[in-house]
Tab-separated table of N, CA and C in Angstrom:
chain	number	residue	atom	x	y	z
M	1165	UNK	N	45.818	20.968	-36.499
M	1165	UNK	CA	45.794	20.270	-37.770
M	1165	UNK	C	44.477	19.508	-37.900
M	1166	UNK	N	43.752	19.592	-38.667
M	1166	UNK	CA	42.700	18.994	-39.123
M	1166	UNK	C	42.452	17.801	-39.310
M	1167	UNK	N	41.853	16.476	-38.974
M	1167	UNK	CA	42.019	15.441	-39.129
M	1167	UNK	C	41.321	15.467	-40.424
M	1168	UNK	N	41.426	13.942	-41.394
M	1168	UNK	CA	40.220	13.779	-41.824
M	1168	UNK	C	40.150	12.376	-42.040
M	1169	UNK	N	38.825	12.212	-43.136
M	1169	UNK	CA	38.606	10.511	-43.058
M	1169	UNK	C	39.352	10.055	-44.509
M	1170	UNK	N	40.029	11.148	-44.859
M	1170	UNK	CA	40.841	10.451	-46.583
M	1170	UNK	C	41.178	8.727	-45.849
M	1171	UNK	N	41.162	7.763	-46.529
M	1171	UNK	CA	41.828	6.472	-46.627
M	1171	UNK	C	43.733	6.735	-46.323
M	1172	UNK	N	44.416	6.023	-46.402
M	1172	UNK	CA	45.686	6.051	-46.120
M	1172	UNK	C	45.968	5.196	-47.180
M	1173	UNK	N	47.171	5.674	-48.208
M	1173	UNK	CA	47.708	4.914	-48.856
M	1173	UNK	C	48.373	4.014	-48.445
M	1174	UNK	N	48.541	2.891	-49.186
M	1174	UNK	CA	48.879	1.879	-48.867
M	1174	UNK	C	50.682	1.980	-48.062
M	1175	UNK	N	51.200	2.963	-49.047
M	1175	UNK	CA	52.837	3.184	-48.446
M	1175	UNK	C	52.406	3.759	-46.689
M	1176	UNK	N	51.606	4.758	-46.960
M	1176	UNK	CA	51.571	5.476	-45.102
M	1176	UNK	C	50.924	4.484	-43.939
M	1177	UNK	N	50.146	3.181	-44.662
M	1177	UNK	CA	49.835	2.221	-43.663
M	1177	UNK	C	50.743	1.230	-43.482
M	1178	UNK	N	51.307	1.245	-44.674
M	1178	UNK	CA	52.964	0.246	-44.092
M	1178	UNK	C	53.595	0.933	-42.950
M	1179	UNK	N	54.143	2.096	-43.515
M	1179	UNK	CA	55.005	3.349	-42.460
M	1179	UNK	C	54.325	3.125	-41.099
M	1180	UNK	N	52.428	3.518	-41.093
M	1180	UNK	CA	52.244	3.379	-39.840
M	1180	UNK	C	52.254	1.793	-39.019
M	1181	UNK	N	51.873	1.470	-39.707
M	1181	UNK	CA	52.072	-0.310	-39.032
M	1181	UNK	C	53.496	-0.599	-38.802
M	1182	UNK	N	54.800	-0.088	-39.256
M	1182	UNK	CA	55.917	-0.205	-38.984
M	1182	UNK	C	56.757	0.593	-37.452
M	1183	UNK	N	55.570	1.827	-37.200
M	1183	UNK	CA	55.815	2.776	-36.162
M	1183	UNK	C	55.570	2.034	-35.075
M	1184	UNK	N	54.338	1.289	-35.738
M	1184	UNK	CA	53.375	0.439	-34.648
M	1184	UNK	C	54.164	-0.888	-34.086
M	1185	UNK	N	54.963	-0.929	-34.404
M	1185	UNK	CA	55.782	-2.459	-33.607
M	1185	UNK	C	56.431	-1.780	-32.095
M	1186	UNK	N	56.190	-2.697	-31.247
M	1186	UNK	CA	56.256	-2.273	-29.608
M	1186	UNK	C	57.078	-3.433	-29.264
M	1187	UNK	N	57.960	-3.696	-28.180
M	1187	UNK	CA	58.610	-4.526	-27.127
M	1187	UNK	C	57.971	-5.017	-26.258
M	1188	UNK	N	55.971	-5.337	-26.306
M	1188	UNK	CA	55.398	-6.207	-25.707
M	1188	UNK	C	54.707	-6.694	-26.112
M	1189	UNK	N	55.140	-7.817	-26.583
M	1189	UNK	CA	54.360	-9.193	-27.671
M	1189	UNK	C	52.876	-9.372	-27.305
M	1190	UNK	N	51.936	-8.560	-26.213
M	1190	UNK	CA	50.888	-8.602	-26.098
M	1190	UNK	C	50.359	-7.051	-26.486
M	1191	UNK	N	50.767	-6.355	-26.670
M	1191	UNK	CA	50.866	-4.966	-27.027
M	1191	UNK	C	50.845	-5.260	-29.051
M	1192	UNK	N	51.895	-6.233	-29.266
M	1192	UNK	CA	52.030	-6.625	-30.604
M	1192	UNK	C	50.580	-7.278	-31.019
M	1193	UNK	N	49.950	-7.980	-30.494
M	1193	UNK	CA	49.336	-8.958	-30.765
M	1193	UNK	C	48.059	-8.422	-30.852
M	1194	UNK	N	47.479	-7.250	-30.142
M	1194	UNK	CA	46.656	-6.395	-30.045
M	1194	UNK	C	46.369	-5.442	-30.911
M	1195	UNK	N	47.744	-4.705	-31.667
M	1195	UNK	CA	48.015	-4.203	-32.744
M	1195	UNK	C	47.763	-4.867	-34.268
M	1196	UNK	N	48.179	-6.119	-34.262
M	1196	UNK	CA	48.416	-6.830	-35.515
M	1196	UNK	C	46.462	-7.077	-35.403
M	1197	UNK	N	46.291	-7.294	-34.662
M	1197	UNK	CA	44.535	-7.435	-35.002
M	1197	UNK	C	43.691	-6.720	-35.752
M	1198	UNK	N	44.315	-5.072	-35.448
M	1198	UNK	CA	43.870	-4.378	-35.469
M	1198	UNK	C	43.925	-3.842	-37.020
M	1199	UNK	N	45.295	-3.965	-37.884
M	1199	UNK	CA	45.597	-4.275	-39.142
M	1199	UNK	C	44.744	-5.233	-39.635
M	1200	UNK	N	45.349	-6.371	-39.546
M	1200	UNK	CA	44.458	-7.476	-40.053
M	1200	UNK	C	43.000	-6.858	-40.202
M	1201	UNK	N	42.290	-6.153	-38.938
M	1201	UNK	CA	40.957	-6.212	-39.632
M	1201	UNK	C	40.616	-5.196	-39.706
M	1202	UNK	N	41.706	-3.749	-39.970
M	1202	UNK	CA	41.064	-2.025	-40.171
M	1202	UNK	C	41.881	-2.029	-41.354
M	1203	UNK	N	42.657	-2.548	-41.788
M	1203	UNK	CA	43.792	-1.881	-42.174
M	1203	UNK	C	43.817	-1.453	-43.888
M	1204	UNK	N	42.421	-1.554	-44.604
M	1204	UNK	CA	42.273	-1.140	-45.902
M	1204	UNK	C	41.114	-0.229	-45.561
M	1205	UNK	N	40.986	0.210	-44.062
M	1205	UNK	CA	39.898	1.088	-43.680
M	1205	UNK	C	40.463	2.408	-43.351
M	1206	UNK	N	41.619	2.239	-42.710
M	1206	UNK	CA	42.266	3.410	-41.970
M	1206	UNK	C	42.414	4.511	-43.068
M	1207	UNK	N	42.151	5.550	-42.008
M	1207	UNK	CA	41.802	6.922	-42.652
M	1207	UNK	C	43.224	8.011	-41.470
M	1208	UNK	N	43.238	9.044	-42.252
M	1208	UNK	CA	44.143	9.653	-41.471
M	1208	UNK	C	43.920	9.822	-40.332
M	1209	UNK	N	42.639	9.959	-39.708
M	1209	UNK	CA	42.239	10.593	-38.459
M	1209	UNK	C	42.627	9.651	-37.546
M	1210	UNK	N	42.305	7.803	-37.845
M	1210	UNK	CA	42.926	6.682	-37.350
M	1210	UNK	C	44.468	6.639	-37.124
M	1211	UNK	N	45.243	7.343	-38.327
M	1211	UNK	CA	46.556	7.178	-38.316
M	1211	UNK	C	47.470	8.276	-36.938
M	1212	UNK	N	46.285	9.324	-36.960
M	1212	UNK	CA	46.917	10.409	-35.945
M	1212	UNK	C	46.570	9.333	-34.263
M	1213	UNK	N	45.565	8.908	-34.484
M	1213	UNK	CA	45.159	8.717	-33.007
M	1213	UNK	C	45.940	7.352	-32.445
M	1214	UNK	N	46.556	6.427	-33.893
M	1214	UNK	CA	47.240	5.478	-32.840
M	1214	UNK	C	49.115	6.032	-33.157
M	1215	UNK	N	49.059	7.133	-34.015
M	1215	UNK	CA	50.552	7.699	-33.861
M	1215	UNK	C	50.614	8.095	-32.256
M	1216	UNK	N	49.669	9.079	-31.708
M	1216	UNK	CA	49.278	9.295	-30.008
M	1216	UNK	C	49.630	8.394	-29.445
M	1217	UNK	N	49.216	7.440	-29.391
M	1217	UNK	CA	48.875	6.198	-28.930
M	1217	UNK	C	50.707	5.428	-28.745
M	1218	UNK	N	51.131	5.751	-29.928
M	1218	UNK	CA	52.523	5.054	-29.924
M	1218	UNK	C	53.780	5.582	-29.224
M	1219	UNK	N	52.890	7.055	-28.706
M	1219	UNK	CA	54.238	8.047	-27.879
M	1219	UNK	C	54.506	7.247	-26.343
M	1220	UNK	N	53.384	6.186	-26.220
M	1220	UNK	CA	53.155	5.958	-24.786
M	1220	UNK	C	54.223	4.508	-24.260
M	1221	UNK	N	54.547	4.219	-23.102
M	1221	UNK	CA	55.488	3.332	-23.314
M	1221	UNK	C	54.556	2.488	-22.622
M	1222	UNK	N	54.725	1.035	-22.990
M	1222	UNK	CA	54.520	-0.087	-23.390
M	1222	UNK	C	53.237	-0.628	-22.356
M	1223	UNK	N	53.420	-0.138	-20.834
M	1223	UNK	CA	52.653	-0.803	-19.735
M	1223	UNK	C	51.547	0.160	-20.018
M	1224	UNK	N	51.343	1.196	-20.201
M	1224	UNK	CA	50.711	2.503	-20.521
M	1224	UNK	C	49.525	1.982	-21.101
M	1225	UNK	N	50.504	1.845	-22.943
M	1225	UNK	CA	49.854	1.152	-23.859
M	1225	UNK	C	48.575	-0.158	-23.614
M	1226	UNK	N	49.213	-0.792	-22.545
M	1226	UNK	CA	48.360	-1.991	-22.456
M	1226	UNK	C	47.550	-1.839	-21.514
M	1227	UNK	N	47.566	-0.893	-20.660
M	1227	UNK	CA	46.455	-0.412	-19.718
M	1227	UNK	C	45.215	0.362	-20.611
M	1228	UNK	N	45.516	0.893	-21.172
M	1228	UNK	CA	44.168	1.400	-22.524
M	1228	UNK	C	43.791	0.590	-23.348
M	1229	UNK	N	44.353	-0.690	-24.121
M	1229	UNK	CA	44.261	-1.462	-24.581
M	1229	UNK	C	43.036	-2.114	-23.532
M	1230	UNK	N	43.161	-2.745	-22.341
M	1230	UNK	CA	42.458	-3.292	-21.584
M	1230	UNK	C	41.630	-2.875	-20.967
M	1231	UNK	N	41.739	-1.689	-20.767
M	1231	UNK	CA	40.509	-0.992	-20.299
M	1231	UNK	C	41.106	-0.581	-18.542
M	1232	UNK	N	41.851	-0.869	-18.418
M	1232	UNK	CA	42.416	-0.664	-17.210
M	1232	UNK	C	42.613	0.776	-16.994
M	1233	UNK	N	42.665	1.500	-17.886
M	1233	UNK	CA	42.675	3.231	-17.960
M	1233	UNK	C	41.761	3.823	-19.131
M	1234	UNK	N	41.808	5.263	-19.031
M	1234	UNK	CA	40.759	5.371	-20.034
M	1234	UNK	C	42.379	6.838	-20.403
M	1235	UNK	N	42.047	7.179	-22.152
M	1235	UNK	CA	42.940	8.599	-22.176
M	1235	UNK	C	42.783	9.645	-21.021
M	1236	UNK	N	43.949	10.494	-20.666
M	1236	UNK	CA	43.724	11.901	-19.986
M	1236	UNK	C	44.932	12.686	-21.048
M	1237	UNK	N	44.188	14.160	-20.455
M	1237	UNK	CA	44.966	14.761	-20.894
M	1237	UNK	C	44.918	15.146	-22.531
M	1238	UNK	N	46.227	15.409	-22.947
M	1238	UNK	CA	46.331	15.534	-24.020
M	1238	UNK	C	46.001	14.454	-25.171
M	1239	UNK	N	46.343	13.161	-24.602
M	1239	UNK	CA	45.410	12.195	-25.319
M	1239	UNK	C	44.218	11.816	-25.359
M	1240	UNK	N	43.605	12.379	-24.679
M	1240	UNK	CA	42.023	12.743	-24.887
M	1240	UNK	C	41.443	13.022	-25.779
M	1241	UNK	N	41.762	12.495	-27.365
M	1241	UNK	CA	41.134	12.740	-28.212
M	1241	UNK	C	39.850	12.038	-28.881
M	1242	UNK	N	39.076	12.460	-29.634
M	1242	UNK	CA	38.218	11.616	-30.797
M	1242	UNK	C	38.856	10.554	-31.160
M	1243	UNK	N	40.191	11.037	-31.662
M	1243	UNK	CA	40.957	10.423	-32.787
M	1243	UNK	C	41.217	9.088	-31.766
M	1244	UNK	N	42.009	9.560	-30.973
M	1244	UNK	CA	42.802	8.124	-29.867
M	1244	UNK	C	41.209	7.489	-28.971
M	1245	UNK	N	40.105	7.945	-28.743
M	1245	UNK	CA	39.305	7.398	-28.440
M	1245	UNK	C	38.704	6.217	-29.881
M	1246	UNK	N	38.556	6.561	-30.789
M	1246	UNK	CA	37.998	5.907	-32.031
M	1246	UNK	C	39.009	4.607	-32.326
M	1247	UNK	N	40.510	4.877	-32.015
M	1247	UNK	CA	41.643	3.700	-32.132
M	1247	UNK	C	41.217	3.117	-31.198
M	1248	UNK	N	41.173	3.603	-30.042
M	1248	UNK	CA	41.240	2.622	-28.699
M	1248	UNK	C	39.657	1.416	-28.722
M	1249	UNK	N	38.906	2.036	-29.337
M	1249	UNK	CA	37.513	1.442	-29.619
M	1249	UNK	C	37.788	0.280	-30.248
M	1250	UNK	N	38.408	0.549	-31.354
M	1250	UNK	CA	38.659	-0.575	-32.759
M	1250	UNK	C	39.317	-1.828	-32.184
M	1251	UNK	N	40.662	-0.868	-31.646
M	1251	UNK	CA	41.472	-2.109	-31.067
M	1251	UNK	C	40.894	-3.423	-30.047
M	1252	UNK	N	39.961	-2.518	-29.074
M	1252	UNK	CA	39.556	-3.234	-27.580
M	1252	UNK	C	38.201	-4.634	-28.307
M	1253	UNK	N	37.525	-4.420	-29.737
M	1253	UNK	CA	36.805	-5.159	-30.340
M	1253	UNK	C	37.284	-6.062	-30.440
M	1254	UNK	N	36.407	-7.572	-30.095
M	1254	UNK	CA	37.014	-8.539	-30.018
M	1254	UNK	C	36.039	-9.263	-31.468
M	1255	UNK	N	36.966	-9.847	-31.862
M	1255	UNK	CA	36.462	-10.424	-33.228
M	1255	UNK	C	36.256	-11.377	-33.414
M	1256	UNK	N	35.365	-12.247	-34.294
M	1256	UNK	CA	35.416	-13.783	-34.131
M	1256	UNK	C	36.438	-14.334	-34.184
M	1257	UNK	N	36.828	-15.380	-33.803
M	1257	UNK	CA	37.617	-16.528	-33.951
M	1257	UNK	C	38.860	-16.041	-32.746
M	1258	UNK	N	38.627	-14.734	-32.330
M	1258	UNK	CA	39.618	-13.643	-31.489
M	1258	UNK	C	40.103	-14.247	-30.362
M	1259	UNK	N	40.927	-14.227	-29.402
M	1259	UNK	CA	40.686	-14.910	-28.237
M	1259	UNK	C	40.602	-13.660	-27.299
M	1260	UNK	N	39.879	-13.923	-26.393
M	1260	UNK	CA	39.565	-13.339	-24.951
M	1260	UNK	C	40.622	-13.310	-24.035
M	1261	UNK	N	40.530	-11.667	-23.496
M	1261	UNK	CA	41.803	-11.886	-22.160
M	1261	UNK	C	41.138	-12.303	-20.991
């Protein structure tokens, strides 16, 4: 399937930000950043790579988040490399782990 950079309507970034809620409030907190400051940016290709991203369970999740792992495998994508980028940006006012 073809990615591309179309924008995401506003309904499919609710949907995806709704997929996007996890059972580790630091996993959450990492996510909600990531809205807050992509989230009238996201394009489908973004939406595939943190749908990837959301198959993974929770300790997983926060080991890529941190840098503690890098993708293998089948998640080895552009797409989940370009999320994992966005997310790991630390932003002003952001706090540091």
């Amino acid at each position: 399937m073809l990615m591309t950079n179309t924008l995401l309507e506003e309904r499919e970034r609710d949907l995806l930000r709704w997929r996007c809620r996890r059972g580790l409030v630091e996993n959450d907190l990492f996510i909600e950043q990531f809205f807050a400051t992509y989230g009238s940016q996201l394009t489908r290709r973004h939406a595939a790579g943190m749908s990837a991203l959301m198959d993974l369970a929770d300790n997983d999740l926060m080991d890529l988040f941190l840098r503690r792992k890098d993708p293998e495998g089948q998640l080895d994508t552009q797409e989940v490399r370009e999320v994992l980028e966005m997310v790991r940006k630390r932003q002003p006012g952001g706090t540091a782990q």
